[in-house]
Short mmCIF file of C-alpha atoms in Angstrom, two decimals:
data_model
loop_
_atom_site.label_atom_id
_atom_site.label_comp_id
_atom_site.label_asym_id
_atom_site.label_seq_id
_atom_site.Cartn_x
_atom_site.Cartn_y
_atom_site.Cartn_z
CA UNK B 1247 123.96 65.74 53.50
CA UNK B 1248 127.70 66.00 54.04
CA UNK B 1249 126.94 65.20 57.96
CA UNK B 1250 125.77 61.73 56.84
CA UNK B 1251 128.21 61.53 54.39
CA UNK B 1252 131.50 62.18 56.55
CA UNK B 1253 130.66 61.22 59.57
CA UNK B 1254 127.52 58.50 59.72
CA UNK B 1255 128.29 56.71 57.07
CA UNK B 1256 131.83 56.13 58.14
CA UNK B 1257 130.90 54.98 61.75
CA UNK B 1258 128.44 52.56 60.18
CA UNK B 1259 130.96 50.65 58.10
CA UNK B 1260 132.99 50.91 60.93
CA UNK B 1261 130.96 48.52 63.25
CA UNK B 1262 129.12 46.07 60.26
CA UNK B 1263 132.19 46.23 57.22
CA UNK B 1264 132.46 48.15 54.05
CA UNK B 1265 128.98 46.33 52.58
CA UNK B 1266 126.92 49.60 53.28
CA UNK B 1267 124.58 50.70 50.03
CA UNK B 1268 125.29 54.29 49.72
CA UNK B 1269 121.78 55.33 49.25
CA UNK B 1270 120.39 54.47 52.74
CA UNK B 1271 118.36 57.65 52.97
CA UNK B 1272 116.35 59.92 50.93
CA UNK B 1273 116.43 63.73 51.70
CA UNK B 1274 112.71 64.85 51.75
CA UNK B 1275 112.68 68.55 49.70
CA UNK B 1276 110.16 69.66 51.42
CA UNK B 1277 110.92 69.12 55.58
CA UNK B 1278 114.84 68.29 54.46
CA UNK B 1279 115.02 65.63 57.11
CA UNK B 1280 116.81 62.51 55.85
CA UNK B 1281 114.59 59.43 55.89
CA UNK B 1282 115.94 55.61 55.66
CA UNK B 1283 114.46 54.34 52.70
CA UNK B 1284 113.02 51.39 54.51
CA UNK B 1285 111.17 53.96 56.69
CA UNK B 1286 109.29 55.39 53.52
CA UNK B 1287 108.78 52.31 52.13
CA UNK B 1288 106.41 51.23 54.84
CA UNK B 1289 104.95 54.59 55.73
CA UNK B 1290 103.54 54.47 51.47
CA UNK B 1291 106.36 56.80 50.46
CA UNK B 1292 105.37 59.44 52.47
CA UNK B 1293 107.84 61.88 54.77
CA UNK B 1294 107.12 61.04 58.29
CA UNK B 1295 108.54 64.20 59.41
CA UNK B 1296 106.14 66.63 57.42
CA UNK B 1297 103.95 64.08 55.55
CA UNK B 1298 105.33 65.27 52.35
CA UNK B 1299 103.82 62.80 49.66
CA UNK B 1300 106.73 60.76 47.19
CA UNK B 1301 105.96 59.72 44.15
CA UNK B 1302 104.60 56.25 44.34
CA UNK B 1303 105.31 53.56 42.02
CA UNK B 1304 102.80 51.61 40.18
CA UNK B 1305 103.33 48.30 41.44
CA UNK B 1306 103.18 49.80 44.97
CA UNK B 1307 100.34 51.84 43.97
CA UNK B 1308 98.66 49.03 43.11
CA UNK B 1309 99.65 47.26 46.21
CA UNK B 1310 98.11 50.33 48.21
CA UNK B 1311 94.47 50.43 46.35
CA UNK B 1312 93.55 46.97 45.08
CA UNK B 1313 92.46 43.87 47.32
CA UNK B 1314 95.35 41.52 48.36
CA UNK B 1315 97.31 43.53 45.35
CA UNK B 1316 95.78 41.21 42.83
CA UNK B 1317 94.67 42.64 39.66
CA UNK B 1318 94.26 41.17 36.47
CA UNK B 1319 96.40 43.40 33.30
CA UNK B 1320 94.56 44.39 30.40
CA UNK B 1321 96.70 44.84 27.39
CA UNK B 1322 96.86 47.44 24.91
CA UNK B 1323 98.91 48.61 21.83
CA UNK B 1324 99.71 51.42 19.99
CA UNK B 1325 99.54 51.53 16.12
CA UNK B 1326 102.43 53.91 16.23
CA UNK B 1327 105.78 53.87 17.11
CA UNK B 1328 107.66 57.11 15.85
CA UNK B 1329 105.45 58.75 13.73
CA UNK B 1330 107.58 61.97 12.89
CA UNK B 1331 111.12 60.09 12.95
CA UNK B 1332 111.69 62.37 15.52
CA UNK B 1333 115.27 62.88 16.92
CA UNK B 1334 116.81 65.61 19.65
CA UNK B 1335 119.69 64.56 21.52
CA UNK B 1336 118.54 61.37 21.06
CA UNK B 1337 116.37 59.37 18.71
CA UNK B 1338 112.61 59.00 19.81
CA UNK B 1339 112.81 54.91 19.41
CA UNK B 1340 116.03 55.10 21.75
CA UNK B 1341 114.11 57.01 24.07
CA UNK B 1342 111.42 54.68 24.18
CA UNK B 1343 113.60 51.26 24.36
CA UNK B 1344 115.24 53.27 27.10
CA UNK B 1345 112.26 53.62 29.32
CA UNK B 1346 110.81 50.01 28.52
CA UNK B 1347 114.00 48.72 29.38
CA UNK B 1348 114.24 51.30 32.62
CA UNK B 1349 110.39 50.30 33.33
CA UNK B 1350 109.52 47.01 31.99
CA UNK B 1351 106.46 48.66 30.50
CA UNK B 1352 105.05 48.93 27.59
CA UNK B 1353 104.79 52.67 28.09
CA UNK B 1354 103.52 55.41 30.09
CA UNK B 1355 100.07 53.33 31.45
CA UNK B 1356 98.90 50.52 32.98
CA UNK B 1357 95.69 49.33 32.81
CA UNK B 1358 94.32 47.05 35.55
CA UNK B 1359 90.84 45.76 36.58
CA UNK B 1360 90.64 44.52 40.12
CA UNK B 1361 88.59 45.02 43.41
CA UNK B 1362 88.40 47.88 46.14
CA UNK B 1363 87.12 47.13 49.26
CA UNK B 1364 84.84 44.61 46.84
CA UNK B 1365 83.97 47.46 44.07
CA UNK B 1366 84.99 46.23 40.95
CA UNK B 1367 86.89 48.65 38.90
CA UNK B 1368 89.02 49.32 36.01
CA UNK B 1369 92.53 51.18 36.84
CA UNK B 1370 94.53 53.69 34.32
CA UNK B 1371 97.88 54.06 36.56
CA UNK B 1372 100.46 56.32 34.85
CA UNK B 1373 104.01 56.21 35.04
CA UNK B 1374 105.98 59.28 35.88
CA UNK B 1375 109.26 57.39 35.17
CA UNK B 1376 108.48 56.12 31.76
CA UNK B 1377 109.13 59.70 29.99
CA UNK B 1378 107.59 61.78 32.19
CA UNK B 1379 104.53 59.95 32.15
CA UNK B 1380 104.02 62.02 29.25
CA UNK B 1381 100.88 61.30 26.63
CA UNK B 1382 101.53 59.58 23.82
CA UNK B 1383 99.11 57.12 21.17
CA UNK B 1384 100.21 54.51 23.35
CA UNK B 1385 98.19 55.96 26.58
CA UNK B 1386 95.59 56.79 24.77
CA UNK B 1387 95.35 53.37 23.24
CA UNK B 1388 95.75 52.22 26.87
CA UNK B 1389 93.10 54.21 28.13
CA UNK B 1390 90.31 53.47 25.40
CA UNK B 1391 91.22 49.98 26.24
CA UNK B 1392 90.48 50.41 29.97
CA UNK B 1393 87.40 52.50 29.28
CA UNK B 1394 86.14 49.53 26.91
CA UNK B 1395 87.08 46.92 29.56
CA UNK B 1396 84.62 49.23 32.67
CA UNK B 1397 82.06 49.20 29.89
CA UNK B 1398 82.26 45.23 28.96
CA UNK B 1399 82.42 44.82 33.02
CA UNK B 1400 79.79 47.59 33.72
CA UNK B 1401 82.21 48.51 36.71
CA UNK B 1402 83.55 52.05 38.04
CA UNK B 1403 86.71 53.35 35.81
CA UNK B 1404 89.49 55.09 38.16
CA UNK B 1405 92.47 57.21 36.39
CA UNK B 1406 95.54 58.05 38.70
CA UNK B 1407 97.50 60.66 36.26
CA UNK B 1408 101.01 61.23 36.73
CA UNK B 1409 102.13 63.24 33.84
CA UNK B 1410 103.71 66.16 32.35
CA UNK B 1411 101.37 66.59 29.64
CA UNK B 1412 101.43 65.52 26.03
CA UNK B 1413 104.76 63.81 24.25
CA UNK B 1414 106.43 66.17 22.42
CA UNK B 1415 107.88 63.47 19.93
CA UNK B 1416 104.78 62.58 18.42
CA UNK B 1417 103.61 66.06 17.76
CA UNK B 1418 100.11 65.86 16.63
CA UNK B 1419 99.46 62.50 17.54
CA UNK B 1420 100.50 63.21 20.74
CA UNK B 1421 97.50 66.01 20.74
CA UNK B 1422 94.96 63.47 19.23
CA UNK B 1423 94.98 62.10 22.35
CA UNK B 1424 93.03 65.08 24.17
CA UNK B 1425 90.22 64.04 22.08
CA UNK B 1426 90.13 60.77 21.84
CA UNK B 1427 90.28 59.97 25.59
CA UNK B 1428 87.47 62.49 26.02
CA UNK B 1429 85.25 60.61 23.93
CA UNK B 1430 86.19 57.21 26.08
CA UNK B 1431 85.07 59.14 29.29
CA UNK B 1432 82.17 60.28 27.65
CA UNK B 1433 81.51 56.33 27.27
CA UNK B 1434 81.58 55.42 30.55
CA UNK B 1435 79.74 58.58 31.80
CA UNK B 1436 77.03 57.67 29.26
CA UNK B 1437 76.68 54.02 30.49
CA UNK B 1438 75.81 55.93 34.01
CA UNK B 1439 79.27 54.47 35.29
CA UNK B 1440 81.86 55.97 38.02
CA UNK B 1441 84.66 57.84 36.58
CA UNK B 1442 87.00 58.44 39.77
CA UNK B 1443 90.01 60.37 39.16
CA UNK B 1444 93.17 60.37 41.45
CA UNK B 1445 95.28 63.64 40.80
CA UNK B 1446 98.35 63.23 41.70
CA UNK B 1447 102.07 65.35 41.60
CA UNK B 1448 102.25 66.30 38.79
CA UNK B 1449 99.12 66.42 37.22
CA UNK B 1450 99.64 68.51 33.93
CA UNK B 1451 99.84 70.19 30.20
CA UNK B 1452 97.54 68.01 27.81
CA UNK B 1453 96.40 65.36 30.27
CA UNK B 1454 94.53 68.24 32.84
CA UNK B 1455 93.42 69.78 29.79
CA UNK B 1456 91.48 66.31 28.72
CA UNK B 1457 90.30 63.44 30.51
CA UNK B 1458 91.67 64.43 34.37
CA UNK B 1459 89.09 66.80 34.94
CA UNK B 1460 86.15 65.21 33.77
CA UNK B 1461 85.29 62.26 36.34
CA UNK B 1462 82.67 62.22 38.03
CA UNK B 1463 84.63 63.07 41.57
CA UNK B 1464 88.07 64.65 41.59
CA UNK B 1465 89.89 63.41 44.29
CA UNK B 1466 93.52 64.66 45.09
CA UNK B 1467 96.46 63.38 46.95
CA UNK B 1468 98.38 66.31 49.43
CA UNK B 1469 100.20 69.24 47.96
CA UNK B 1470 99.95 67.88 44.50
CA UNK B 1471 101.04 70.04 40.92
CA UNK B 1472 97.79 70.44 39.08
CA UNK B 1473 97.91 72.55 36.28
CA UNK B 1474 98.00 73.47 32.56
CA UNK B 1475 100.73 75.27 32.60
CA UNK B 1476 103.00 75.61 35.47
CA UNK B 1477 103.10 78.35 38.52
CA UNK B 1478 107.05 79.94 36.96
CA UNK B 1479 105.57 80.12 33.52
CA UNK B 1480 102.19 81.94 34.24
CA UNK B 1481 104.45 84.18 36.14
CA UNK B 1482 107.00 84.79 34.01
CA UNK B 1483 103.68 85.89 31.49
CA UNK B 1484 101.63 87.66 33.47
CA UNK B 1485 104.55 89.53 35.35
CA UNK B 1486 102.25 89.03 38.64
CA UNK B 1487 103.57 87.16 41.82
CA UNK B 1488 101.00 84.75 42.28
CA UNK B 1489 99.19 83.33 45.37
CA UNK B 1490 100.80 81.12 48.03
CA UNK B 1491 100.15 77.26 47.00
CA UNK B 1492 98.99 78.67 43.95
CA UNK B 1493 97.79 75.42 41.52
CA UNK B 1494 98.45 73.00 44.67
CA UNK B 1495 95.70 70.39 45.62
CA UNK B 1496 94.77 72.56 48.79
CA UNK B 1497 94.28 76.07 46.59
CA UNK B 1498 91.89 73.69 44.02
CA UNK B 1499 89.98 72.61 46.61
CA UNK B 1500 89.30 75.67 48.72
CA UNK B 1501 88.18 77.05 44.97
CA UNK B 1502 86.00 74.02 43.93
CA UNK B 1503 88.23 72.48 41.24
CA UNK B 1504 89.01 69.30 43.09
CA UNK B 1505 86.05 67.35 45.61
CA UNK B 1506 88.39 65.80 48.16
CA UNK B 1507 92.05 65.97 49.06
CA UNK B 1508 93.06 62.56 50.74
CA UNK B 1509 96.01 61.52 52.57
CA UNK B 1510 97.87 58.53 50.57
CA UNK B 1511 97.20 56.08 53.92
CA UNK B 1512 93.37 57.17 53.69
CA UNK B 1513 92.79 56.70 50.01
CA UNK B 1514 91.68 53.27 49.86
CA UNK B 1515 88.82 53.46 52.38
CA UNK B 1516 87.63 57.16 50.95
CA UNK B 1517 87.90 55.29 47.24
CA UNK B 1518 85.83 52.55 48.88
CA UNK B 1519 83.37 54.43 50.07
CA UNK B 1520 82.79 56.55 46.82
CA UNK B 1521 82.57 54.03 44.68
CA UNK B 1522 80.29 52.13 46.62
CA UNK B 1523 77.50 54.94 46.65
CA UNK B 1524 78.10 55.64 43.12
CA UNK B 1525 77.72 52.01 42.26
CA UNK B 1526 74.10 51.48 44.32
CA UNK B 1527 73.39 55.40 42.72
CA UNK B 1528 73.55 53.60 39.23
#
């Protein structure tokens, strides 16, 4: 980046003054080609250059999937706050205020019910940036709410995971979670209702191990982390080099643990389509 550092930035400020952001570009880590920010904005966070897929916000996400972007927020609580009075570097309750404030969420999920293409349907987005995305009684609060809200609306239920598994500061808790947002799939599959489920990077720990491989259709976007555990810890266990793409979206699908992978600019319409057979199937 020093290239763009010393010598573009410079002749920039040189012809329009010294009010130049200094984060004009983002360096994609997969191609390495620097993209203007404004040029991944409109091309849905995604690397022109190699079509390496960004993680996508959920307001944007939103934005992408929903008609217009209008959905209707469904609310949801959690009971707990810091069960274990946990504490690391930091305390668990300045973690949280720290990604609420960094967020403006209540946590890790947010639960929307809107139309696709005209399909009505009930929306679990997670949020890599609050925490990692990471599980707590708060998302699965959030998710039992949007499960009950499909079921009330007798519409399809979608789940876009972003996550690195469970939350380590509520121990257990965090773990009850598995269970309990099993059951709320188990709902909706029981009311003969779509369960849709996004996978996107990363997908992992406690959340693959629960409710984000049990829809109904498994739909991934490109070159996504889906796993339990990740590729550098199997192999540092097994001793074993492992296979090329090993655990990406493109290895799951070519062994049958994911039905589609979609480009980001496709999604809608694919979405659309599924969920409009599985809605006339029902």
């Amino acid at each position: 980046m020093n290239w763009l550092t010393n010598f573009v930035r410079p002749k920039i400020r040189a012809l329009v003054g010294n009010d130049v952001p200094e984060n004009l570009w983002t360096k994609c880590p997969k191609c390495e080609q620097m993209i203007f920010h404004s040029d991944l904005s409109s091309n849905l966070q995604v690397c022109p250059h190699c079509d390496y897929h960004f993680r996508l916000s959920v307001d944007d996400r939103i934005k992408n999937l929903f008609d217009n972007g209008e959905v209707t927020r469904i609310p949801y609580e959690s009971r707990l706050n810091d069960p274990l009075k946990f504490k690391d570097s930091k305390r668990y309750v300045e973690r949280l205020k720290l990604a609420k404030d960094k967020t403006r969420e209540a946590d890790a999920v947010s639960v929307v019910y809107g139309k696709i293409r005209g399909n009505k349907c009930v929306a679990v987005l997670f949020n890599f940036d609050f925490m990692g995305g990471s599980m707590g009684s708060a998302v699965g609060e959030g998710f039992i709410a949007g499960a009950e809200y499909a079921l009330k609306k007798s519409c399809a239920f979608l789940v876009i995971p972003c996550s690195g598994g469970a939350r380590m500061q509520e121990g257990i808790f965090s773990l009850m979670q598995m269970p309990r947002t099993v059951v709320a799939s188990n709902k909706i599959k029981d009311a003969a209702l779509p369960y849709v489920v996004i996978l996107t990077n990363p997908t992992t720990g406690g959340v693959s191990a629960s409710f984000a491989m049990l829809g109904d259709i498994h739909i991934a976007e490109p070159d996504a982390l889906i796993a339990f555990s990740g590729p550098r810890v199997i192999q540092g266990t097994i001793h074993t080099k492992l296979p090329d793409g090993f655990q990406k979206s493109e290895y799951l699908l070519k062994h049958g643990m994911v039905d589609l992978v979609v480009k980001r600019k496709d999604l809608k319409d694919q979405l659309a389509k599924i969920l409009s057979i599985l809605t006339q199937a029902t």
